[in-house]
Tab-separated table of C-alpha atoms in Angstrom:
chain	number	residue	atom	x	y	z
B	1	MET	CA	10.251	4.143	-15.048
B	2	THR	CA	13.564	5.496	-16.161
B	3	PRO	CA	16.545	6.003	-13.840
B	4	SER	CA	16.030	9.754	-14.233
B	5	GLN	CA	12.401	9.446	-13.147
B	6	ILE	CA	13.428	7.413	-10.114
B	7	ASP	CA	15.929	10.116	-9.177
B	8	LEU	CA	13.237	12.800	-9.529
B	9	VAL	CA	10.784	10.874	-7.343
B	10	GLN	CA	13.407	10.221	-4.696
B	11	SER	CA	14.792	13.754	-4.625
B	12	SER	CA	11.335	15.334	-4.513
B	13	PHE	CA	10.182	13.034	-1.711
B	14	VAL	CA	13.141	14.206	0.389
B	15	LYS	CA	11.598	17.686	0.190
B	16	VAL	CA	8.243	16.364	1.419
B	17	ALA	CA	9.701	14.465	4.388
B	18	PRO	CA	10.022	17.583	6.619
B	19	ILE	CA	6.289	18.226	6.201
B	20	ALA	CA	5.255	14.565	6.405
B	21	GLU	CA	2.459	15.078	8.937
B	22	THR	CA	0.968	17.961	6.965
B	23	ALA	CA	1.365	16.058	3.694
B	24	ALA	CA	-0.431	13.024	5.139
B	25	SER	CA	-3.252	15.211	6.424
B	26	LEU	CA	-3.587	16.926	3.038
B	27	PHE	CA	-3.558	13.551	1.303
B	28	TYR	CA	-6.407	12.087	3.361
B	29	GLU	CA	-8.462	15.288	3.237
B	30	ARG	CA	-8.175	15.281	-0.543
B	31	LEU	CA	-8.827	11.547	-0.836
B	32	PHE	CA	-12.012	11.788	1.236
B	33	GLU	CA	-13.101	14.829	-0.778
B	34	ILE	CA	-12.738	13.134	-4.179
B	35	ALA	CA	-13.665	9.599	-3.058
B	36	PRO	CA	-15.920	9.857	0.004
B	37	GLU	CA	-16.845	6.195	-0.389
B	38	VAL	CA	-13.395	5.189	0.927
B	39	LYS	CA	-13.660	7.104	4.207
B	40	PRO	CA	-15.393	4.226	6.047
B	41	LEU	CA	-12.387	2.025	5.226
B	42	PHE	CA	-10.338	4.151	7.632
B	43	ASN	CA	-11.636	3.548	11.121
B	44	ARG	CA	-8.460	4.269	13.036
B	45	ASP	CA	-6.476	7.205	14.356
B	46	MET	CA	-5.772	9.233	11.215
B	47	LYS	CA	-2.547	10.722	12.603
B	48	GLU	CA	-1.224	7.189	13.061
B	49	GLN	CA	-2.548	6.230	9.624
B	50	GLY	CA	-0.733	9.237	8.174
B	51	ARG	CA	2.527	8.215	9.839
B	52	LYS	CA	2.162	4.718	8.394
B	53	LEU	CA	1.427	6.137	4.953
B	54	MET	CA	4.497	8.342	4.952
B	55	ALA	CA	6.728	5.590	6.345
B	56	THR	CA	5.512	3.151	3.696
B	57	LEU	CA	5.972	5.718	0.950
B	58	GLY	CA	9.495	6.370	2.192
B	59	LEU	CA	10.407	2.687	2.105
B	60	VAL	CA	8.942	2.173	-1.338
B	61	ILE	CA	10.488	5.313	-2.793
B	62	ASN	CA	13.902	4.497	-1.373
B	63	GLY	CA	13.639	1.071	-2.976
B	64	LEU	CA	12.634	2.174	-6.467
B	65	LYS	CA	16.074	1.419	-7.868
B	66	ASN	CA	15.561	-2.214	-6.893
B	67	LEU	CA	11.945	-2.971	-7.766
B	68	ASP	CA	12.470	-6.703	-7.344
B	69	ALA	CA	13.144	-6.058	-3.665
B	70	ILE	CA	10.083	-3.891	-2.975
B	71	LEU	CA	7.433	-5.427	-5.224
B	72	PRO	CA	6.846	-8.485	-3.002
B	73	ALA	CA	6.096	-6.213	-0.030
B	74	ALA	CA	3.857	-3.986	-2.161
B	75	LYS	CA	1.975	-7.018	-3.457
B	76	SER	CA	1.555	-8.354	0.069
B	77	LEU	CA	0.199	-4.981	1.164
B	78	ALA	CA	-2.258	-5.028	-1.748
B	79	ALA	CA	-3.576	-8.431	-0.720
B	80	LYS	CA	-3.967	-7.188	2.856
B	81	HIS	CA	-5.899	-4.138	1.652
B	82	VAL	CA	-8.468	-6.390	-0.006
B	83	SER	CA	-9.439	-7.645	3.451
B	84	TYR	CA	-10.092	-4.022	4.469
B	85	GLY	CA	-12.524	-3.571	1.592
B	86	VAL	CA	-10.226	-1.808	-0.870
B	87	ARG	CA	-11.280	-2.324	-4.486
B	88	ALA	CA	-9.251	-1.947	-7.663
B	89	GLU	CA	-11.075	1.269	-8.583
B	90	HIS	CA	-9.904	2.902	-5.350
B	91	TYR	CA	-6.337	3.074	-6.650
B	92	GLN	CA	-7.187	5.887	-9.093
B	93	PRO	CA	-8.408	8.419	-6.497
B	94	VAL	CA	-5.508	7.436	-4.218
B	95	GLY	CA	-3.106	8.281	-7.038
B	96	ASP	CA	-4.969	11.506	-7.783
B	97	ALA	CA	-4.828	12.522	-4.106
B	98	LEU	CA	-1.127	11.689	-3.966
B	99	ILE	CA	-0.298	13.822	-7.005
B	100	TRP	CA	-2.440	16.698	-5.669
B	101	THR	CA	-0.690	16.475	-2.287
B	102	LEU	CA	2.741	16.526	-3.887
B	103	GLU	CA	1.773	19.527	-5.984
B	104	LYS	CA	0.620	21.398	-2.865
B	105	GLY	CA	3.615	20.305	-0.779
B	106	LEU	CA	6.313	20.941	-3.361
B	107	GLY	CA	4.902	24.094	-4.922
B	108	SER	CA	7.027	25.326	-7.812
B	109	ALA	CA	9.391	22.356	-7.380
B	110	PHE	CA	6.574	20.130	-8.653
B	111	THR	CA	7.468	20.573	-12.304
B	112	SER	CA	5.836	18.692	-15.170
B	113	GLU	CA	8.903	16.438	-15.243
B	114	VAL	CA	8.533	15.629	-11.527
B	115	ARG	CA	4.795	15.044	-12.029
B	116	ASP	CA	5.459	12.635	-14.905
B	117	ALA	CA	8.017	10.780	-12.789
B	118	TRP	CA	5.539	10.359	-9.922
B	119	LEU	CA	2.822	9.248	-12.328
B	120	ALA	CA	5.180	6.614	-13.754
B	121	ALA	CA	6.153	5.408	-10.283
B	122	TYR	CA	2.547	5.229	-9.125
B	123	ALA	CA	1.467	3.433	-12.305
B	124	THR	CA	4.230	0.856	-11.861
B	125	LEU	CA	3.472	0.169	-8.213
B	126	SER	CA	-0.308	0.367	-8.352
B	127	GLY	CA	-0.362	-1.797	-11.476
B	128	ALA	CA	1.605	-4.512	-9.698
B	129	MET	CA	-0.567	-4.220	-6.597
B	130	ILE	CA	-3.840	-4.343	-8.532
B	131	ALA	CA	-2.659	-7.316	-10.591
B	132	GLU	CA	-1.688	-9.169	-7.415
B	133	ALA	CA	-4.887	-8.433	-5.528
B	134	TYR	CA	-7.484	-8.529	-8.309
B	135	GLY	CA	-5.843	-10.259	-11.261
B	136	LYS	CA	-3.989	-9.007	-14.287
B	137	ALA	CA	-7.192	-8.116	-16.126
B	138	ALA	CA	-8.033	-5.521	-13.439
B	139	ALA	CA	-4.641	-3.871	-13.802
């Protein structure tokens, strides 16, 4: 991830924050549509789950300029997700649902440059999380 990509991710996420509840709802609807096998992993109040998702995204995105500070928390979260039944292959539809949600939420502000920045950020974070939870070969 380049500094410019980090800036694009951070500035675009600021635009999503006002519609956080809607964005979270869109995200989970899309995730369950493209990966219905993950729906049973979510057996809690989805509004609360959505709030947690958006809060976690906010923390991670705000910390992108200091990856060394956020990667330990992301890796810990990945290990915790294993106990919920999350598998390495689930990260792809999660990323796809995230990008789709951002495209819907940002509209014309979701340029190809912004998309590429988000893809780079997701690849960096998910790669570290997958490597931590399932080994480097899985990443």
